[in-house]
Coordinates of C-alpha atoms in Angstrom, one line a residue:
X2 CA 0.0 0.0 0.0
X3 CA 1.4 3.1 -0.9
X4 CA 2.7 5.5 1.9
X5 CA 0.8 9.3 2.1
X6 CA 4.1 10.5 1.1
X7 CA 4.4 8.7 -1.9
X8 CA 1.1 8.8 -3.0
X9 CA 1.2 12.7 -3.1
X10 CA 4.9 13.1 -4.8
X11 CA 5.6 14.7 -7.5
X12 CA 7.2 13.0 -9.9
X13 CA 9.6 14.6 -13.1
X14 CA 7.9 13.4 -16.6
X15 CA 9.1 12.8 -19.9
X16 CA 7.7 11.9 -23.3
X17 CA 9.7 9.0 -25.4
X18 CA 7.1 7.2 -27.4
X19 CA 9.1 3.8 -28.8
X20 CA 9.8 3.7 -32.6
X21 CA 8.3 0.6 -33.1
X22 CA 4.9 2.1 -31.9
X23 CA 5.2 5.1 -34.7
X24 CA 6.1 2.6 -37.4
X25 CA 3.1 0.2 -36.5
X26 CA 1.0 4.1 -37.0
X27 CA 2.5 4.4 -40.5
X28 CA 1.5 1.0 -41.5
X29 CA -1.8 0.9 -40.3
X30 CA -2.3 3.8 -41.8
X31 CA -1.6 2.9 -45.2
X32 CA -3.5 -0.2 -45.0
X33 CA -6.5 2.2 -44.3
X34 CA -9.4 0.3 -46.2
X35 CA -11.4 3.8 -47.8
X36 CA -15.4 4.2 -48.3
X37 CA -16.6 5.6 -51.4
X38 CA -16.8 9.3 -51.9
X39 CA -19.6 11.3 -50.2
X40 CA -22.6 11.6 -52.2
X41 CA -22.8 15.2 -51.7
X42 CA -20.6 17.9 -52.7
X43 CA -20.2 20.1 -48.4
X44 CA -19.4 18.6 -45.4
X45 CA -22.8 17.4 -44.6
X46 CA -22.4 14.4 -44.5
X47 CA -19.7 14.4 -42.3
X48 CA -15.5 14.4 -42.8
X49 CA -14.9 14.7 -46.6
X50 CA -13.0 11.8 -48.6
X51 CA -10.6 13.8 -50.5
X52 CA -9.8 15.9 -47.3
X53 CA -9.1 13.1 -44.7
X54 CA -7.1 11.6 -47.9
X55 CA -4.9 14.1 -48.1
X56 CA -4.7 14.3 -44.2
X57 CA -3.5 10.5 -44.1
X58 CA -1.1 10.9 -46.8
X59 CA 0.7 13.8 -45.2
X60 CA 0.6 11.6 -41.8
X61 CA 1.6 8.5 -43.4
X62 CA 5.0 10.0 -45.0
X63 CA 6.1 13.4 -43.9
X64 CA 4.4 14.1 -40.5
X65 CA 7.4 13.9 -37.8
X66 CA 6.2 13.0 -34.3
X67 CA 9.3 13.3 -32.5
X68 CA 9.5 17.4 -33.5
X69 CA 6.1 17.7 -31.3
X70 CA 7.9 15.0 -28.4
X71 CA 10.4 17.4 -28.7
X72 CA 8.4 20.5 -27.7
X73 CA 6.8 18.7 -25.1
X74 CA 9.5 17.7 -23.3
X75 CA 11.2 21.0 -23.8
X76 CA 8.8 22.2 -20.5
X77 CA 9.0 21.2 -17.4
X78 CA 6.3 17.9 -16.8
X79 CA 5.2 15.9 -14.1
X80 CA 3.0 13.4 -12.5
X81 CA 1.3 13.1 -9.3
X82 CA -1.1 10.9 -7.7
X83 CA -4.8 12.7 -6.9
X84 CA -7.8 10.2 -5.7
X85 CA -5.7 6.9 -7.1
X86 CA -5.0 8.5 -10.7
X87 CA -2.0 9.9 -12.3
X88 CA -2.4 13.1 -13.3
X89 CA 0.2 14.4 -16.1
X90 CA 0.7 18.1 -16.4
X91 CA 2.7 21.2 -17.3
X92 CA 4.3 23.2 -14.6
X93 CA 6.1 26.2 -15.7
X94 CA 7.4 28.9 -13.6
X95 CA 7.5 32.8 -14.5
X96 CA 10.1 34.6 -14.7
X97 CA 9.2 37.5 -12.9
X98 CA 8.3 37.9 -9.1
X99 CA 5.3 37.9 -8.2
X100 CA 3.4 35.9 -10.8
X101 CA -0.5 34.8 -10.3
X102 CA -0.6 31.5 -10.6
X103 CA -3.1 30.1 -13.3
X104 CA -4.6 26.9 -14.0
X105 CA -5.5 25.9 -17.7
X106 CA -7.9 23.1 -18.6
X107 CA -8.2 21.8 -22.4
X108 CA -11.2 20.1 -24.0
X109 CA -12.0 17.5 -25.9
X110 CA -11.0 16.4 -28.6
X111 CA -7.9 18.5 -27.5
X112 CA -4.7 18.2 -25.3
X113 CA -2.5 19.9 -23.6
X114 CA -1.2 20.8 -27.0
X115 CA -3.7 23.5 -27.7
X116 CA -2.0 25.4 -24.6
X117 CA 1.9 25.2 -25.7
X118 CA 2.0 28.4 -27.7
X119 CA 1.1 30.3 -24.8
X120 CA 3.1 28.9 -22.1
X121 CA 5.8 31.4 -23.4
X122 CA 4.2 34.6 -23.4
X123 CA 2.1 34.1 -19.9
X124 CA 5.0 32.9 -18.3
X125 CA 8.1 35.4 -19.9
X126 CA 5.5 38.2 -21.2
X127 CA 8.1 40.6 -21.6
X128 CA 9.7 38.5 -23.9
X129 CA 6.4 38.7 -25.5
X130 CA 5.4 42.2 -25.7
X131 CA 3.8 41.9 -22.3
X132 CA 5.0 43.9 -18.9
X133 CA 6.2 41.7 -16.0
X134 CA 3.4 42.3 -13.9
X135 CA 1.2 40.4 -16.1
X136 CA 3.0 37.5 -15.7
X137 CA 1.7 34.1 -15.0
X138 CA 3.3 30.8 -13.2
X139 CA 1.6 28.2 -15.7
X140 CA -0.2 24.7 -15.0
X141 CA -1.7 23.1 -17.6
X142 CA -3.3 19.5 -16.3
X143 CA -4.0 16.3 -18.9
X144 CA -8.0 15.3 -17.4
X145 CA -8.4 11.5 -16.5
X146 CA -8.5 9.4 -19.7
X147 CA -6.6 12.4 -21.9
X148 CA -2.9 12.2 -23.3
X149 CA -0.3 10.9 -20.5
X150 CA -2.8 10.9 -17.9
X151 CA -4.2 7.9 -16.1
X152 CA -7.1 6.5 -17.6
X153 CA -9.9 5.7 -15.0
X154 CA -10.7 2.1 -14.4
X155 CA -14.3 2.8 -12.2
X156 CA -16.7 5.4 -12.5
X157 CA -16.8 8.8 -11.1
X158 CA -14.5 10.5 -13.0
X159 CA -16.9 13.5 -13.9
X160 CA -16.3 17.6 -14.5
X161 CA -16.8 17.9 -10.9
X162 CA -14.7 15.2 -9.3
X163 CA -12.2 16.6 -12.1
X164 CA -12.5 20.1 -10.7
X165 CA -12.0 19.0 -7.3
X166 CA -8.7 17.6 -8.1
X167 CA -7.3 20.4 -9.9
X168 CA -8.4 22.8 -6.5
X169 CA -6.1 19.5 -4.5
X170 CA -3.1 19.5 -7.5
X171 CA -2.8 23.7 -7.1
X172 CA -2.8 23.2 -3.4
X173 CA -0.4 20.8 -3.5
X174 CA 2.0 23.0 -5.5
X175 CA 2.0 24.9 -2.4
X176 CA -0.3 27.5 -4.3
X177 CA -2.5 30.0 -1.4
X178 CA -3.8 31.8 -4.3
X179 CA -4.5 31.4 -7.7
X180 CA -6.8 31.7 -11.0
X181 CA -8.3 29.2 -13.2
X182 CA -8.9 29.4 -17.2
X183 CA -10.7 26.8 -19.4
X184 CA -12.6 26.3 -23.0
X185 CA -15.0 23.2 -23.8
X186 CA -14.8 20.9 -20.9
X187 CA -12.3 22.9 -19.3
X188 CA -14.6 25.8 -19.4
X189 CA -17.2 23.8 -17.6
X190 CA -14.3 22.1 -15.3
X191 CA -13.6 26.0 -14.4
X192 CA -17.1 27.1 -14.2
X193 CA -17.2 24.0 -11.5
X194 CA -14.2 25.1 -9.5
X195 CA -16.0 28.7 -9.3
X196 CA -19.0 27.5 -8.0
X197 CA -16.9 25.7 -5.4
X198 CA -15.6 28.8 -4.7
X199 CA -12.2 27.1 -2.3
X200 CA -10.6 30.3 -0.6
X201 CA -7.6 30.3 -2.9
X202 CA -9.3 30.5 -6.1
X203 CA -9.3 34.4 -6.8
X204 CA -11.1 34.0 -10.1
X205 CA -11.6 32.2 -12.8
X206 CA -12.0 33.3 -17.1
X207 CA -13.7 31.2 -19.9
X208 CA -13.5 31.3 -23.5
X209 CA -16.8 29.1 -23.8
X210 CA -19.1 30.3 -20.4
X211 CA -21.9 28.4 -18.8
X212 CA -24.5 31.2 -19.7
X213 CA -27.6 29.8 -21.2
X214 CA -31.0 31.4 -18.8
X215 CA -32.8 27.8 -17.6
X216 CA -36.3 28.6 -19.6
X217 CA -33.7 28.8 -22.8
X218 CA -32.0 25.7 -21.8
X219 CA -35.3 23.7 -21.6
X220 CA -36.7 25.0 -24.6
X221 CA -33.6 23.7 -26.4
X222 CA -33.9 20.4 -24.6
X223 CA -37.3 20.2 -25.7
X224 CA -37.0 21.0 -29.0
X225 CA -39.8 23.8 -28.7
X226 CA -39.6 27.1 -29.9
X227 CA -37.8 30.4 -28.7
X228 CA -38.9 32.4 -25.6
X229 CA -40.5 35.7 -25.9
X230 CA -38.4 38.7 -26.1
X231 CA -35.1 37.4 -26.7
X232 CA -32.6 40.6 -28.1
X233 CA -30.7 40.1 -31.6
X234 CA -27.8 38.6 -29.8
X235 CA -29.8 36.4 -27.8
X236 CA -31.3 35.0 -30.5
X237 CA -28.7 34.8 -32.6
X238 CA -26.8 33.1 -29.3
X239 CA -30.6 30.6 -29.9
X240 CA -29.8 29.8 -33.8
X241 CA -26.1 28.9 -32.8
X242 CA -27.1 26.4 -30.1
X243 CA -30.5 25.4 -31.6
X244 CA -28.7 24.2 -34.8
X245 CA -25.8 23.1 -32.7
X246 CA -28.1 20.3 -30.7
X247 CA -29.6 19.5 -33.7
X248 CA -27.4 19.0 -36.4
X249 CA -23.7 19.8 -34.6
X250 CA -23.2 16.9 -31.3
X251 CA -23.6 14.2 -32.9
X252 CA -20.2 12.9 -31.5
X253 CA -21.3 13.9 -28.1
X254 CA -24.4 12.1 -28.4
X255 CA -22.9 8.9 -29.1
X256 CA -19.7 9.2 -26.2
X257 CA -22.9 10.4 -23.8
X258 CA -24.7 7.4 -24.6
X259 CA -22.2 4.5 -26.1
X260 CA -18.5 5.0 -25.5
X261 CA -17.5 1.8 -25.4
X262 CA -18.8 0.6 -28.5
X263 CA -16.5 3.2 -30.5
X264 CA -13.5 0.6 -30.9
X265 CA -12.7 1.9 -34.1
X266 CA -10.9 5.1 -32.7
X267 CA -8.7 2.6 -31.0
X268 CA -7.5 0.4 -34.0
X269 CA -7.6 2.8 -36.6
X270 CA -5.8 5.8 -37.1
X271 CA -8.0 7.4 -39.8
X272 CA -10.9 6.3 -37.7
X273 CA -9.5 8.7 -34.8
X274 CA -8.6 11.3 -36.9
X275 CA -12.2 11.6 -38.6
X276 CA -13.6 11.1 -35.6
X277 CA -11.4 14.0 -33.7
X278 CA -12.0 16.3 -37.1
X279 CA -15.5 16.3 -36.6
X280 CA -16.0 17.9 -33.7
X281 CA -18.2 21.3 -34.8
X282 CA -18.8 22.2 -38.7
X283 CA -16.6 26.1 -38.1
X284 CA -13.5 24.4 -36.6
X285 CA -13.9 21.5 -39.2
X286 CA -13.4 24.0 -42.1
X287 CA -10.2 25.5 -40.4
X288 CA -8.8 22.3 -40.5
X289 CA -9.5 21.3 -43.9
X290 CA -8.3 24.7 -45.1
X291 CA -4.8 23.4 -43.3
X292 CA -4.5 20.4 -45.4
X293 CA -5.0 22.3 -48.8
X294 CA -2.2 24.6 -47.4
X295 CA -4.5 27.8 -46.6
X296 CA -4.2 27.5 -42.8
X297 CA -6.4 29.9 -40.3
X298 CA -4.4 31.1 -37.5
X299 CA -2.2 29.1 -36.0
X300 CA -4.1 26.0 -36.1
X301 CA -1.6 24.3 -39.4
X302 CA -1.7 20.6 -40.2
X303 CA 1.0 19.6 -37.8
X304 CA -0.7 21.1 -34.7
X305 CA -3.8 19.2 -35.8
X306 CA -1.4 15.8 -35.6
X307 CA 0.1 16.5 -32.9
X308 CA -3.0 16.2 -31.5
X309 CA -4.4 13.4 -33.5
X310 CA -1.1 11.4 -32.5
X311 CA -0.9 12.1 -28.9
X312 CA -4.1 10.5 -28.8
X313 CA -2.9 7.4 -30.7
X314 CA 0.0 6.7 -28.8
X315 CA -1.7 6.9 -25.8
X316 CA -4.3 5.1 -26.9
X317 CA -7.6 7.6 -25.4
X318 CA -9.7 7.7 -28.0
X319 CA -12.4 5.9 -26.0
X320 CA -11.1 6.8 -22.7
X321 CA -11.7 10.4 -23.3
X322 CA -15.3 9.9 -24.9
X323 CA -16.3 8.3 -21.0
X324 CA -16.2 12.1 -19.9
X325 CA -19.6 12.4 -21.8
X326 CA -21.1 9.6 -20.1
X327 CA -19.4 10.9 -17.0
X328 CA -21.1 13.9 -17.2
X329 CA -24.4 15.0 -15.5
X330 CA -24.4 19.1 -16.2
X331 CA -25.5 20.8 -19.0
X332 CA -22.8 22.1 -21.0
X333 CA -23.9 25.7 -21.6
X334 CA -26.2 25.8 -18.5
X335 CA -25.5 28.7 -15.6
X336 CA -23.7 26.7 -12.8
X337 CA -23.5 29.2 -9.9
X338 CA -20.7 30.9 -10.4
X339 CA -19.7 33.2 -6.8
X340 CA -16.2 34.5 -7.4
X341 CA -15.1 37.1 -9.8
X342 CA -15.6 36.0 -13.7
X343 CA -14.2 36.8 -17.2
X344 CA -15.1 35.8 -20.2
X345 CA -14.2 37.0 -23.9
X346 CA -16.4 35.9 -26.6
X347 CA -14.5 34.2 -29.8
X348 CA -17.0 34.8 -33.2
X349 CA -16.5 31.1 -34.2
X350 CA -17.7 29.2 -31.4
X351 CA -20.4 27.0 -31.1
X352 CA -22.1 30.2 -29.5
X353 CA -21.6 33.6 -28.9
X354 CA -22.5 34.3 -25.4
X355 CA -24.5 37.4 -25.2
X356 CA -23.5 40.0 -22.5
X357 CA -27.2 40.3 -21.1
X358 CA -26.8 36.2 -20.6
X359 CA -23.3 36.6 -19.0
X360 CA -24.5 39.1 -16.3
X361 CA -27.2 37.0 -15.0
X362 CA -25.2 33.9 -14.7
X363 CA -22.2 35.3 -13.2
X364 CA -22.8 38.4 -11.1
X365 CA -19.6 38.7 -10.3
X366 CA -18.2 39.6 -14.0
X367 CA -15.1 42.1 -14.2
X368 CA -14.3 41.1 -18.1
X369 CA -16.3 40.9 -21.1
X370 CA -14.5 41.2 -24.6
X371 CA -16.2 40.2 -28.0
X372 CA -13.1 39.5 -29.9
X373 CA -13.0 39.5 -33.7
X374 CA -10.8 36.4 -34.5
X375 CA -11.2 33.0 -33.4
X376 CA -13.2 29.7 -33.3
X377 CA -13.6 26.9 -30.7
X378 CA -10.0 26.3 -30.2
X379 CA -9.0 29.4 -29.1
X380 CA -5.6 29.4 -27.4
X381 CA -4.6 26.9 -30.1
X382 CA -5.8 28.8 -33.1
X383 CA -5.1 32.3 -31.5
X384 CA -2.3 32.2 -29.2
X385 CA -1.4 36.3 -29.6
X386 CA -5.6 37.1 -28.9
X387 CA -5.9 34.5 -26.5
X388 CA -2.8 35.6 -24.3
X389 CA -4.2 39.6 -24.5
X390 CA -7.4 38.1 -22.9
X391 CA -6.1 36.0 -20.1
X392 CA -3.8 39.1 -18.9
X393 CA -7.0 41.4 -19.1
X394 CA -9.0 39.0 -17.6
X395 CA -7.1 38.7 -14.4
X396 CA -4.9 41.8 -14.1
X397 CA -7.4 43.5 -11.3
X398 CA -6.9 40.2 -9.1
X399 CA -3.3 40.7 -8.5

């Protein structure tokens, strides 16, 4: 039985994925057995032939894993023990006194990867155009099931027992105060920890907030139509999410409801990458505009296999799906939020919060920035905008 001691070390981490494992990737992914060609001539029927084509031919022969293993383990990682799982993360130090310490969760079907561009400038901002006292000590956590973390063998491993262990994993830092930052299930992670509300947490800021009014929320549900007297960007905010539960979670549907059955995503690679591509129709055309060489931001062809990869080598593609069964809370439902909030508003999400909406579900709010450039992914895609937010966002807590 594992001593206290041991059982809440802290132990150095580092990325070296066997050869053999990468060559096995290439070959499986050239004996990929292809369907026909959609019948139709958009995306609406799903991942298009001639673009995940072009995606397994680029990762079949000139994709190189190790420059990504590389980046990885060019920042400080770790693992640590929290409820009987090993939780990898990212734990990077500024280099300026007095730094706020911030906590970063990721989403699915992303990794810690989407947060490596901005390590640099939260951490060193005045390497970065920024002034010292914006600057940030960084952890960014892999959740249960997600890249090097542990993958959960029982139940129970839902947003909020997730939330409770990034409150213990900050604590056990030796962090007496700190922030908390998230987008897609880290959003709702963050949300979680606010509603918490432990004494250290000063704040929190999302890039995809909980603010959806209960009457909209069950209307949605329901399938019914709008309430009365929505504004224009409430009911634009309505379109987004109507057509979003409608036509746009399919994926989410299925991990809700069947995880387990999606065996595919672990035996073939252009099964997980279809599968990961998917995820909302906005974010799907950035990508494809990266494999015909046009990419839109930052998010290029090798950031989107980085990603695909990590999740191949460590074999999560269903193990990360169990978060939507896991989970009990609505995604875009208010969750109770009682410490100070900020949220910035990215115009490709899967919705565009509207301020009135963001008020009433957090009435603590001290940030609200529409930004002009962005989609789901938004560290990822917009490192320079994202990084402006975060110092914004939490510059009146220090």
């Amino acid at each position: 039985m594992a001593t206290i001691e041991s059982a809440t070390e802290i132990r150095p981490f580092h990325v070296d994925v066997p050869e053999e494992e990468l060559a096995d990737l290439r070959r499986r992914i050239a004996a990929t057995r292809w369907p026909e060609k959609e019948t139709v001539a958009d995306q609406s029927q799903g991942v298009q032939l001639a673009m995940i084509q072009e995606l397994a031919r680029y990762w079949g022969t000139d994709y190189d894993f190790r420059s990504f293993e590389a980046r990885l383990n060019a920042l400080p990682q770790f693992m640590t023990e929290i409820d009987g799982l090993d939780i990898h993360f990212i734990h990077v130090k500024a280099r300026h006194d007095n730094a706020l310490p911030l906590i970063i969760t990721h989403g699915w079907p992303g990794s810690v990867i989407e947060m490596l561009k901005v390590v640099g400038p939260l951490t060193d901002p005045t390497a970065h155009g920024g002034d010292a006292e914006d600057a940030f000590d960084v952890v960014v956590p892999s959740m249960p099931g997600y890249g090097f973390s542990g993958k959960p063998t029982a139940t129970g491993w839902d947003p909020v027992h997730i939330a409770g262990a990034w409150i213990t994993l900050m604590r056990r830092l030796g962090y007496t105060r700190f922030v908390a930052q998230g987008g897609d299930w880290g959003a709702q992670i963050t949300d979680v920890m606010g509603a918490e509300a432990p004494p250290e947490l000063l704040g929190i800021h999302s890039n995809m907030p909980g603010t959806v009014p209960p009457d909209v929320s069950k209307a949605l549900a329901s399938g019914g139509p709008a309430p009365s007297g929505l504004s224009a960007d409430e009911s634009r905010a309505w379109e987004q999410l109507k057509f979003l539960y409608t036509k746009g979670i399919g994926y989410a549907t299925e991990m809700g409801l069947r995880p387990q059955t999606l065996y595919g995503l672990a035996d073939s690679p252009v099964s997980l990458a279809a599968w990961m591509l998917d995820h909302d129709a906005r974010s799907y055309e950035d990508i494809a505009r990266a494999f015909e060489g046009d990419p839109v931001g930052n998010l290029t062809r090798d950031e989107v296999l980085d990603n695909i990869t990590l999740t191949w080598v460590t074999n999560t593609g269903v193990s990360s799906g169990r978060l939507y069964w896991e989970n009990k809370l609505g995604f875009f439902d208010v969750k109770g939020v009682s410490v100070p909030v900020a949220v910035s508003v990215f115009p490709r999400e899967l919705y565009q919060a509207p301020r009135s909406w963001t008020e009433r579900a957090y009435p603590n709010l001290i940030h609200f920035n529409e930004v002009t450039e962005g989609n789901h992914f938004a560290a990822w895609q917009e490192p320079n905008l994202f990084t402006t937010e975060v110092r914004a966002a939490f510059r009146s807590l220090r």
